[in-house]
Amino acid sequence: MENKSVLELKQLTKKIRNKTIVDKVSFSVNAGEIFGFLGPNGAGKTTTIRMITGLIKISQGDVWIDGYSIHNDFIHAIRHVGGIIENPDLYKYLSGYQNLKQYARMVAGVTQQRIDEVIRIVGLTESIHEKVGNYSLGMRQRLGLAQAILHHPSLLILDEPTNGLDPEGIHELRDYLKQIAHQEGVAVLVSSHLLSEMQLMCDRVGVLRKGKMIAIEDISSLVNDRSTQQVKITIDPAQYEKVVQILEGEGFSVLSAHPSNELILDASKKEIPHLNKTLADKGILIYSIQGIEHTLEEQFLNMMEGLK
Ligand SMILES: Nc1ncnc2c1ncn2[C@@H]1O[C@H](COP(=O)(O)OP(=O)(O)O)[C@@H](O)[C@H]1O
Ligand SMILES: [Mg+2]
């Protein structure tokens, strides 16, 4: 992956009347990277994206795209951007192909070869000559994506692109975004309030809360760097007290509060074989034993809780 920063935000701020909606947000997105812009509804994601794309005025700070300032050199800066801010504009009575041709007429330098290329990249070869009115939402999304990358943008911006997509559509979108980033070297900024899917889609994420960027992390360190892990054991409730005694004797802290058939304890996955053997050797009937993975969603919620 190249390390050239394509998008750079410095202290970007939006004030509407007396309210600060986006508060000194700084981050950058590199060529070939998918950057997830995460935050609950109302956090200020769309407002930030609107400033990046020049749809609303910047109150303070600035944005650079390929080195051009949005504030001082908007025309040059915006030339390098492709985006789907809301639903892509498509003509339903035309085929996907005719839509792309139509769009290509409005932007300079799009060759026939490039049109064929983007159709392949977004995987619409089979259905490109069908009417868009007959397309599924996922297919329309892909056509929108094809349109957005037609002019070889160095930055692609997608605001909540998974809204309204089914799991299969989300999966597809993820694959196409990865292709666009990794094959074409495009910097991708994708916003979402849905975290579990960002986990699979992005290389890095920035977490926005109440207009402030509270964390920027590599997705791998966010997912792998867990200080505590947990293990869930299903047993016969009649043996509950005995199991707790054994586990505490082994130095584990048991989190379940009252007798039941389920026990949760702080332990790492690596300790499962040991736990299993210790309990089995003492005559405990184990129905299941499994490590509990903390999803990005849970970590995100914990992070948010800590800030209240
Ligand atoms: N034009 C506006 N006037 C006043 N408040 C606004 C305006 N646009 C957005 N807001 C407020 O700014 C906050 C952030 O909104 P938005 O950027 O849409 O968040 P997100 O996209 O993260 O859901 C919200 O509280 C919203 O009500
Ligand atoms: Mg929004």
XYZ file of C-alpha atoms and ligand atoms in Angstrom:
336
model
C 0.000 0.000 0.000
C 1.307 3.422 -0.912
C 1.724 5.894 1.872
C 0.768 9.042 0.033
C -1.945 10.993 1.778
C -4.704 11.908 -0.655
C -7.138 13.470 1.779
C -6.061 15.596 4.662
C -8.291 17.322 7.194
C -6.790 19.823 9.586
C -8.804 21.134 12.504
C -11.934 21.070 10.396
C -14.753 22.840 12.214
C -18.394 23.619 11.489
C -20.425 25.984 13.578
C -24.085 26.558 12.865
C -25.432 29.469 14.796
C -23.759 29.008 18.157
C -23.513 25.256 17.994
C -20.259 23.477 17.133
C -21.300 20.497 15.032
C -17.849 19.438 13.858
C -15.092 20.268 16.287
C -11.452 20.463 15.078
C -11.478 17.161 13.217
C -8.114 16.111 11.782
C -7.223 12.936 9.928
C -5.792 11.794 6.635
C -6.525 9.006 4.178
C -3.777 7.430 2.080
C -3.836 6.162 -1.479
C -5.036 2.557 -1.577
C -6.551 2.755 1.892
C -10.134 2.324 3.045
C -10.781 4.642 5.976
C -13.944 4.103 8.020
C -15.615 7.172 9.470
C -17.586 5.748 12.369
C -20.009 7.349 14.713
C -23.576 7.190 15.989
C -26.324 9.135 14.249
C -25.915 12.843 14.786
C -22.163 12.603 15.410
C -21.389 14.942 12.496
C -20.260 12.535 9.754
C -22.439 13.934 6.982
C -21.613 17.511 7.974
C -17.896 16.686 7.761
C -18.340 15.034 4.354
C -20.354 18.001 3.106
C -17.471 20.299 4.009
C -14.954 17.979 2.312
C -17.001 18.022 -0.887
C -17.694 21.739 -0.787
C -21.457 21.376 -0.311
C -21.345 23.581 2.770
C -18.915 26.203 3.959
C -16.072 25.443 6.318
C -16.169 27.495 9.555
C -12.522 26.864 10.513
C -9.671 24.628 9.424
C -9.186 23.259 5.922
C -9.237 20.171 3.731
C -6.603 19.199 1.175
C -7.287 16.772 -1.649
C -4.225 15.718 -3.615
C -2.518 18.738 -2.138
C -5.159 21.248 -3.240
C -6.971 23.224 -0.573
C -10.773 23.107 -0.680
C -10.767 26.595 0.728
C -8.333 28.221 -1.716
C -8.399 25.984 -4.772
C -11.772 24.273 -4.843
C -11.878 23.541 -8.588
C -8.577 21.652 -8.552
C -9.347 19.860 -5.310
C -12.804 18.613 -6.272
C -11.614 17.317 -9.638
C -9.998 14.408 -7.804
C -13.123 13.330 -5.934
C -15.726 10.724 -6.739
C -18.610 10.306 -4.410
C -22.023 9.061 -3.605
C -23.317 11.399 -0.974
C -26.922 10.367 -1.103
C -28.585 8.022 -3.586
C -26.794 7.999 -6.937
C -28.609 9.808 -9.742
C -29.591 7.173 -12.275
C -32.015 7.069 -15.179
C -34.341 4.128 -14.601
C -35.555 3.876 -18.190
C -32.021 3.601 -19.562
C -29.728 0.587 -19.314
C -26.767 0.614 -16.970
C -24.534 1.045 -19.976
C -26.494 4.012 -21.342
C -26.346 5.604 -17.894
C -22.576 5.347 -17.869
C -22.289 6.713 -21.414
C -24.547 9.590 -20.476
C -22.457 10.388 -17.447
C -19.178 9.982 -19.369
C -20.285 12.776 -21.705
C -20.289 15.203 -18.788
C -16.778 14.502 -17.572
C -13.596 15.063 -19.500
C -11.313 12.314 -20.693
C -13.399 9.170 -20.158
C -12.567 6.637 -22.883
C -14.585 3.640 -24.063
C -11.864 1.469 -22.594
C -12.340 3.098 -19.212
C -16.102 2.484 -19.341
C -15.518 -1.223 -20.026
C -12.954 -1.339 -17.277
C -15.211 0.088 -14.552
C -18.033 -2.258 -15.586
C -15.639 -5.135 -14.957
C -14.386 -3.718 -11.675
C -17.870 -3.378 -10.192
C -18.937 -6.755 -11.611
C -21.815 -5.569 -13.806
C -20.694 -7.200 -17.067
C -23.656 -9.591 -17.165
C -26.399 -7.049 -16.570
C -24.994 -3.798 -17.938
C -27.435 -3.751 -20.894
C -30.523 -4.285 -18.736
C -32.743 -1.375 -17.747
C -31.757 0.189 -14.437
C -35.433 0.064 -13.420
C -35.031 -3.711 -13.176
C -31.854 -3.550 -11.102
C -31.747 -4.640 -7.474
C -30.634 -2.068 -4.913
C -27.202 -3.737 -4.796
C -26.841 -3.474 -8.568
C -27.850 0.183 -8.549
C -25.318 0.781 -5.823
C -22.636 -0.829 -7.996
C -23.632 1.275 -10.984
C -23.408 4.352 -8.774
C -19.963 3.231 -7.774
C -18.977 2.703 -11.420
C -20.160 6.236 -12.158
C -18.247 7.644 -9.208
C -14.928 6.107 -10.292
C -15.290 6.669 -14.035
C -13.054 9.739 -14.098
C -10.235 8.050 -12.128
C -10.743 9.940 -8.883
C -7.935 9.669 -6.378
C -10.486 9.944 -3.559
C -13.811 8.153 -3.270
C -16.271 9.291 -0.606
C -19.283 7.235 0.384
C -21.698 8.413 3.063
C -23.418 5.437 4.708
C -23.372 3.336 1.525
C -24.671 0.208 3.226
C -27.988 1.825 4.188
C -30.749 -0.241 2.662
C -28.474 -3.033 1.474
C -29.039 -6.647 2.519
C -26.120 -8.671 3.952
C -25.248 -9.972 0.508
C -25.197 -6.455 -0.915
C -22.971 -5.315 1.942
C -20.627 -8.193 1.275
C -20.445 -7.269 -2.416
C -19.902 -3.587 -1.709
C -17.052 -4.520 0.568
C -15.391 -6.582 -2.158
C -15.749 -3.821 -4.752
C -14.425 -1.139 -2.431
C -11.419 -3.299 -1.679
C -10.824 -3.795 -5.378
C -11.096 -0.094 -6.099
C -8.733 0.788 -3.271
C -6.234 -1.948 -3.850
C -6.322 -2.233 -7.676
C -6.776 1.410 -8.551
C -4.932 2.876 -5.575
C -7.928 5.042 -4.714
C -8.220 6.493 -1.206
C -11.673 5.556 0.107
C -13.548 7.373 2.876
C -16.645 5.478 3.951
C -18.936 6.574 6.765
C -21.173 4.348 8.837
C -22.888 3.958 12.175
C -22.805 0.182 11.658
C -19.618 -1.089 13.141
C -19.547 -4.804 12.603
C -19.332 -4.321 8.840
C -16.630 -1.647 9.105
C -14.551 -4.264 10.838
C -14.384 -6.228 7.577
C -14.323 -3.297 5.168
C -11.767 -0.821 6.459
C -8.045 -0.653 6.997
C -8.344 2.090 9.605
C -11.208 3.706 11.439
C -11.762 7.095 12.989
C -14.401 7.313 15.686
C -16.460 10.490 15.798
C -18.620 11.426 18.744
C -20.456 14.709 19.212
C -18.360 16.297 16.473
C -15.039 15.246 17.963
C -12.676 12.604 16.645
C -12.031 10.496 19.711
C -9.869 7.728 18.262
C -8.096 6.760 15.056
C -6.954 3.162 14.963
C -5.741 0.433 12.661
C -8.543 -2.047 12.331
C -6.184 -4.931 13.197
C -5.010 -3.376 16.440
C -8.569 -2.528 17.407
C -9.720 -6.081 16.787
C -6.704 -8.021 18.075
C -5.552 -5.925 20.970
C -7.810 -7.255 23.680
C -6.611 -7.048 27.222
C -9.249 -9.416 28.537
C -11.046 -12.206 26.848
C -13.799 -14.360 28.134
C -14.800 -17.979 27.997
C -18.324 -19.320 28.275
C -18.927 -22.794 29.691
C -22.242 -24.625 29.614
C -22.688 -27.142 32.431
C -25.306 -29.030 34.416
C -26.821 -26.458 36.861
C -26.652 -29.099 39.611
C -22.859 -28.865 39.434
C -22.720 -25.057 39.464
C -21.305 -24.586 42.981
C -18.702 -27.252 42.438
C -17.576 -25.726 39.138
C -17.233 -22.256 40.662
C -15.157 -23.734 43.464
C -12.833 -25.537 41.050
C -12.402 -22.517 38.806
C -11.751 -20.116 41.648
C -9.300 -22.630 43.063
C -7.484 -22.369 39.733
C -7.381 -18.579 39.996
C -10.140 -17.702 37.533
C -12.751 -15.079 38.310
C -16.253 -16.220 37.512
C -18.678 -13.539 36.342
C -22.055 -15.306 36.505
C -23.892 -14.216 39.605
C -26.282 -17.054 40.371
C -26.597 -20.763 39.671
C -27.406 -21.447 36.071
C -26.177 -23.672 33.291
C -23.903 -20.958 31.944
C -20.705 -19.586 33.368
C -18.641 -16.737 32.025
C -15.104 -16.228 33.194
C -12.144 -14.017 32.379
C -9.777 -16.274 30.533
C -8.096 -16.312 27.181
C -8.890 -18.735 24.379
C -5.529 -20.382 24.910
C -6.669 -21.530 28.333
C -9.641 -23.496 27.029
C -7.861 -26.889 26.758
C -6.582 -26.495 30.312
C -10.023 -25.511 31.615
C -11.599 -28.385 29.773
C -9.191 -30.966 31.170
C -9.296 -29.636 34.736
C -13.091 -29.741 34.853
C -13.393 -33.105 33.085
C -10.822 -34.664 35.437
C -12.963 -33.598 38.409
C -16.081 -35.233 36.998
C -17.793 -32.107 35.641
C -20.121 -32.636 32.664
C -19.318 -30.003 30.059
C -21.937 -29.345 27.403
C -20.013 -26.645 25.599
C -17.026 -24.396 26.072
C -16.167 -21.439 23.872
C -14.122 -18.244 23.711
C -16.100 -15.015 23.430
C -14.807 -12.614 20.793
C -15.327 -8.952 21.445
C -16.582 -7.437 18.237
C -15.600 -3.975 17.132
C -19.149 -2.975 17.991
C -18.710 -3.962 21.629
C -15.344 -2.267 21.833
C -16.830 0.831 20.280
C -19.684 0.835 22.789
C -17.208 0.370 25.635
C -15.196 3.288 24.270
C -18.347 5.417 24.124
C -19.383 4.377 27.641
C -16.014 5.475 28.961
C -16.585 8.972 27.613
C -19.993 9.661 29.086
N -28.132 22.787 8.881
C -28.122 22.425 10.154
N -28.588 23.232 11.126
C -28.559 22.882 12.420
N -28.094 21.704 12.859
C -27.640 20.840 11.952
C -27.619 21.142 10.550
N -27.083 20.076 9.892
C -26.798 19.148 10.830
N -27.134 19.591 12.068
C -26.933 18.868 13.343
O -25.578 18.468 13.417
C -25.455 17.214 14.024
C -24.672 16.280 13.143
O -25.448 15.916 12.016
P -24.903 14.981 10.864
O -23.647 15.546 10.326
O -26.004 14.740 9.904
O -24.568 13.642 11.670
P -24.348 12.146 11.134
O -24.183 12.185 9.658
O -23.136 11.667 11.863
O -25.568 11.367 11.554
C -26.854 16.745 14.346
O -27.133 17.025 15.684
C -27.708 17.575 13.414
O -28.980 17.771 13.965
Mg -25.240 11.191 8.140
